[in-house]
PDB file of C-alpha atoms in Angstrom:
ATOM      1  CA  UNK A   1       0.219  -0.035  -0.007  1.00  0.00           C
ATOM      2  CA  UNK A   2       2.878   2.458   1.080  1.00  0.00           C
ATOM      3  CA  UNK A   3       5.851   2.758  -0.894  1.00  0.00           C
ATOM      4  CA  UNK A   4       8.569   3.849   1.492  1.00  0.00           C
ATOM      5  CA  UNK A   5      10.976   4.411  -1.489  1.00  0.00           C
ATOM      6  CA  UNK A   6       8.867   6.835  -3.242  1.00  0.00           C
ATOM      7  CA  UNK A   7       7.769   8.713  -0.176  1.00  0.00           C
ATOM      8  CA  UNK A   8      11.590   9.274   0.786  1.00  0.00           C
ATOM      9  CA  UNK A   9      12.565  10.312  -2.960  1.00  0.00           C
ATOM     10  CA  UNK A  10       9.527  12.502  -3.128  1.00  0.00           C
ATOM     11  CA  UNK A  11      10.514  14.279   0.449  1.00  0.00           C
ATOM     12  CA  UNK A  12      14.183  14.847  -0.672  1.00  0.00           C
ATOM     13  CA  UNK A  13      13.104  16.552  -3.981  1.00  0.00           C
ATOM     14  CA  UNK A  14      10.527  18.622  -2.106  1.00  0.00           C
ATOM     15  CA  UNK A  15      13.085  19.694   0.340  1.00  0.00           C
ATOM     16  CA  UNK A  16      15.988  20.285  -2.248  1.00  0.00           C
ATOM     17  CA  UNK A  17      13.150  22.518  -4.137  1.00  0.00           C
ATOM     18  CA  UNK A  18      12.374  24.697  -1.204  1.00  0.00           C
ATOM     19  CA  UNK A  19      16.113  25.185  -0.443  1.00  0.00           C
ATOM     20  CA  UNK A  20      17.204  25.871  -3.813  1.00  0.00           C
ATOM     21  CA  UNK A  21      16.531  29.450  -3.739  1.00  0.00           C
ATOM     22  CA  UNK A  22      18.435  29.790  -0.437  1.00  0.00           C
ATOM     23  CA  UNK A  23      21.328  27.528  -1.673  1.00  0.00           C
ATOM     24  CA  UNK A  24      21.514  29.359  -5.081  1.00  0.00           C
ATOM     25  CA  UNK A  25      21.769  32.880  -3.360  1.00  0.00           C
ATOM     26  CA  UNK A  26      24.523  31.978  -0.595  1.00  0.00           C
ATOM     27  CA  UNK A  27      27.361  34.528  -0.778  1.00  0.00           C
ATOM     28  CA  UNK A  28      25.307  37.046  -3.120  1.00  0.00           C
ATOM     29  CA  UNK A  29      24.318  39.477  -0.782  1.00  0.00           C
ATOM     30  CA  UNK A  30      23.904  42.636  -2.418  1.00  0.00           C
ATOM     31  CA  UNK A  31      25.398  45.860  -0.803  1.00  0.00           C
ATOM     32  CA  UNK A  32      22.913  48.460   0.429  1.00  0.00           C
ATOM     33  CA  UNK A  33      22.464  51.452  -2.208  1.00  0.00           C
ATOM     34  CA  UNK A  34      24.119  54.665  -1.992  1.00  0.00           C
ATOM     35  CA  UNK A  35      21.535  57.265  -1.256  1.00  0.00           C
ATOM     36  CA  UNK A  36      21.605  60.855  -2.032  1.00  0.00           C
ATOM     37  CA  UNK A  37      21.762  62.701   1.252  1.00  0.00           C
ATOM     38  CA  UNK A  38      19.180  65.668   1.766  1.00  0.00           C
ATOM     39  CA  UNK A  39      20.197  69.232   1.664  1.00  0.00           C
ATOM     40  CA  UNK A  40      22.799  70.116   4.197  1.00  0.00           C
ATOM     41  CA  UNK A  41      20.553  72.723   5.660  1.00  0.00           C
ATOM     42  CA  UNK A  42      18.382  69.720   6.906  1.00  0.00           C
ATOM     43  CA  UNK A  43      20.524  68.199   9.599  1.00  0.00           C
ATOM     44  CA  UNK A  44      17.410  66.177  11.450  1.00  0.00           C
ATOM     45  CA  UNK A  45      14.545  64.338   9.927  1.00  0.00           C
ATOM     46  CA  UNK A  46      11.303  63.911  11.868  1.00  0.00           C
ATOM     47  CA  UNK A  47      12.379  60.651  13.463  1.00  0.00           C
ATOM     48  CA  UNK A  48      15.949  59.174  14.410  1.00  0.00           C
ATOM     49  CA  UNK A  49      17.668  57.724  11.266  1.00  0.00           C
ATOM     50  CA  UNK A  50      17.276  53.902  12.171  1.00  0.00           C
ATOM     51  CA  UNK A  51      13.612  54.623  13.008  1.00  0.00           C
ATOM     52  CA  UNK A  52      12.762  56.474   9.934  1.00  0.00           C
ATOM     53  CA  UNK A  53      14.459  53.964   7.633  1.00  0.00           C
ATOM     54  CA  UNK A  54      12.454  50.715   9.105  1.00  0.00           C
ATOM     55  CA  UNK A  55       9.037  52.469   9.602  1.00  0.00           C
ATOM     56  CA  UNK A  56       8.709  55.647   7.504  1.00  0.00           C
ATOM     57  CA  UNK A  57       6.038  54.030   5.500  1.00  0.00           C
ATOM     58  CA  UNK A  58       3.934  53.454   8.706  1.00  0.00           C
ATOM     59  CA  UNK A  59       4.659  57.224   9.536  1.00  0.00           C
ATOM     60  CA  UNK A  60       3.738  58.429   6.113  1.00  0.00           C
ATOM     61  CA  UNK A  61       0.197  56.006   6.523  1.00  0.00           C
ATOM     62  CA  UNK A  62      -0.448  57.584   9.556  1.00  0.00           C
ATOM     63  CA  UNK A  63       0.009  61.389   8.552  1.00  0.00           C
ATOM     64  CA  UNK A  64      -2.238  60.183   5.394  1.00  0.00           C
ATOM     65  CA  UNK A  65      -4.914  59.367   7.847  1.00  0.00           C
ATOM     66  CA  UNK A  66      -4.447  62.287  10.059  1.00  0.00           C
ATOM     67  CA  UNK A  67      -4.532  64.545   7.056  1.00  0.00           C
ATOM     68  CA  UNK A  68      -7.163  63.188   5.024  1.00  0.00           C
ATOM     69  CA  UNK A  69      -9.520  61.489   7.139  1.00  0.00           C
ATOM     70  CA  UNK A  70      -9.247  63.612  10.499  1.00  0.00           C
ATOM     71  CA  UNK A  71      -8.741  66.785   8.769  1.00  0.00           C
ATOM     72  CA  UNK A  72      -5.804  67.514  11.188  1.00  0.00           C
ATOM     73  CA  UNK A  73      -3.504  69.725   8.960  1.00  0.00           C
ATOM     74  CA  UNK A  74      -1.338  70.845  11.922  1.00  0.00           C
ATOM     75  CA  UNK A  75       2.385  70.864  11.079  1.00  0.00           C
ATOM     76  CA  UNK A  76       4.604  68.569  13.449  1.00  0.00           C
ATOM     77  CA  UNK A  77       6.867  69.900  15.865  1.00  0.00           C
ATOM     78  CA  UNK A  78      10.048  67.913  16.452  1.00  0.00           C
ATOM     79  CA  UNK A  79      13.131  69.432  18.224  1.00  0.00           C
ATOM     80  CA  UNK A  80      11.751  73.107  17.808  1.00  0.00           C
ATOM     81  CA  UNK A  81      11.430  72.284  13.680  1.00  0.00           C
ATOM     82  CA  UNK A  82       8.106  72.241  11.887  1.00  0.00           C
ATOM     83  CA  UNK A  83       7.366  69.605   9.350  1.00  0.00           C
ATOM     84  CA  UNK A  84       4.379  69.632   7.206  1.00  0.00           C
ATOM     85  CA  UNK A  85       2.364  65.935   7.309  1.00  0.00           C
ATOM     86  CA  UNK A  86       3.005  65.590   3.379  1.00  0.00           C
ATOM     87  CA  UNK A  87       4.814  63.416   1.366  1.00  0.00           C
ATOM     88  CA  UNK A  88       5.393  66.024  -1.491  1.00  0.00           C
ATOM     89  CA  UNK A  89       5.833  69.119   0.898  1.00  0.00           C
ATOM     90  CA  UNK A  90       7.124  67.222   3.994  1.00  0.00           C
ATOM     91  CA  UNK A  91       9.589  64.422   2.736  1.00  0.00           C
ATOM     92  CA  UNK A  92      10.467  65.758  -0.994  1.00  0.00           C
ATOM     93  CA  UNK A  93      10.993  69.056   0.634  1.00  0.00           C
ATOM     94  CA  UNK A  94      14.258  67.569   2.029  1.00  0.00           C
ATOM     95  CA  UNK A  95      14.763  64.700  -0.267  1.00  0.00           C
ATOM     96  CA  UNK A  96      14.258  66.315  -3.531  1.00  0.00           C
ATOM     97  CA  UNK A  97      15.227  63.516  -6.112  1.00  0.00           C
ATOM     98  CA  UNK A  98      13.071  60.695  -5.565  1.00  0.00           C
ATOM     99  CA  UNK A  99      15.132  58.612  -8.494  1.00  0.00           C
ATOM    100  CA  UNK A 100      18.136  58.965  -6.137  1.00  0.00           C
ATOM    101  CA  UNK A 101      16.558  58.462  -2.850  1.00  0.00           C
ATOM    102  CA  UNK A 102      13.221  56.812  -2.783  1.00  0.00           C
ATOM    103  CA  UNK A 103      13.681  54.768  -5.845  1.00  0.00           C
ATOM    104  CA  UNK A 104      16.890  53.333  -4.998  1.00  0.00           C
ATOM    105  CA  UNK A 105      16.168  52.175  -1.770  1.00  0.00           C
ATOM    106  CA  UNK A 106      12.758  50.750  -2.872  1.00  0.00           C
ATOM    107  CA  UNK A 107      14.517  48.981  -5.863  1.00  0.00           C
ATOM    108  CA  UNK A 108      16.946  47.228  -3.527  1.00  0.00           C
ATOM    109  CA  UNK A 109      14.274  46.071  -1.028  1.00  0.00           C
ATOM    110  CA  UNK A 110      12.175  44.935  -4.073  1.00  0.00           C
ATOM    111  CA  UNK A 111       9.024  46.912  -3.068  1.00  0.00           C
ATOM    112  CA  UNK A 112       6.413  48.999  -4.899  1.00  0.00           C
ATOM    113  CA  UNK A 113       4.991  51.599  -2.706  1.00  0.00           C
ATOM    114  CA  UNK A 114       1.789  52.780  -3.661  1.00  0.00           C
ATOM    115  CA  UNK A 115       2.484  56.633  -2.618  1.00  0.00           C
ATOM    116  CA  UNK A 116       2.884  57.211  -6.613  1.00  0.00           C
ATOM    117  CA  UNK A 117      -0.649  56.072  -7.384  1.00  0.00           C
ATOM    118  CA  UNK A 118      -1.894  59.540  -6.273  1.00  0.00           C
ATOM    119  CA  UNK A 119       1.084  61.765  -5.717  1.00  0.00           C
ATOM    120  CA  UNK A 120       3.425  62.884  -8.189  1.00  0.00           C
ATOM    121  CA  UNK A 121       7.270  63.410  -8.278  1.00  0.00           C
ATOM    122  CA  UNK A 122       7.627  67.083  -8.521  1.00  0.00           C
ATOM    123  CA  UNK A 123      11.242  66.707  -9.976  1.00  0.00           C
ATOM    124  CA  UNK A 124       9.738  64.780 -12.893  1.00  0.00           C
ATOM    125  CA  UNK A 125       6.997  67.199 -13.818  1.00  0.00           C
ATOM    126  CA  UNK A 126       7.072  68.140 -17.559  1.00  0.00           C
ATOM    127  CA  UNK A 127       7.113  72.001 -17.121  1.00  0.00           C
ATOM    128  CA  UNK A 128       7.155  72.540 -20.881  1.00  0.00           C
ATOM    129  CA  UNK A 129       3.490  74.098 -20.855  1.00  0.00           C
ATOM    130  CA  UNK A 130       3.220  75.380 -17.614  1.00  0.00           C
ATOM    131  CA  UNK A 131       2.600  79.231 -17.388  1.00  0.00           C
ATOM    132  CA  UNK A 132       5.631  81.395 -17.138  1.00  0.00           C
ATOM    133  CA  UNK A 133       6.194  83.781 -14.366  1.00  0.00           C
ATOM    134  CA  UNK A 134       4.678  86.738 -16.303  1.00  0.00           C
ATOM    135  CA  UNK A 135       1.384  84.940 -16.467  1.00  0.00           C
ATOM    136  CA  UNK A 136       1.541  83.999 -20.258  1.00  0.00           C
ATOM    137  CA  UNK A 137       0.986  80.652 -21.360  1.00  0.00           C
ATOM    138  CA  UNK A 138       4.456  80.490 -23.556  1.00  0.00           C
ATOM    139  CA  UNK A 139       6.578  77.173 -23.555  1.00  0.00           C
ATOM    140  CA  UNK A 140       8.710  77.068 -20.516  1.00  0.00           C
ATOM    141  CA  UNK A 141      12.784  76.746 -21.259  1.00  0.00           C
ATOM    142  CA  UNK A 142      12.819  73.232 -20.033  1.00  0.00           C
ATOM    143  CA  UNK A 143      11.717  70.556 -22.791  1.00  0.00           C
ATOM    144  CA  UNK A 144      10.392  67.344 -22.257  1.00  0.00           C
ATOM    145  CA  UNK A 145      13.445  65.505 -23.171  1.00  0.00           C
ATOM    146  CA  UNK A 146      15.531  67.318 -20.617  1.00  0.00           C
ATOM    147  CA  UNK A 147      13.059  66.648 -17.831  1.00  0.00           C
ATOM    148  CA  UNK A 148      13.018  62.668 -18.311  1.00  0.00           C
TER     149      UNK A 148
END
């Protein structure tokens, strides 16, 4: 009724397949990405560095809930500095280049945050057809190719 030979061979194959990815990647550790530091005038973040690295997504979600769902738009005060509860006007105020900061780390961690489903990257906006400073609708000096 039971064939111990087949069961043992099947278990060995199963365990081998489950361990393959781990065995294959032994010693292939990737170095963390080199991130572009924020402007020098910003010395502190809203949380200590290790905490913000580990749980910035929780903080952004909490800010979203407080601002959008509760209507609390008060700025956050940390060590005498006031920070806006906003991805674009808060985080990206210091970390101006999404590609050199957010994207590098998220690619390294193999995550796809949904922030950019609603928000846009201000540094990647096509400024070709934005109104000029004098109010006319002339083309801005930055072309589409230069922005991207």
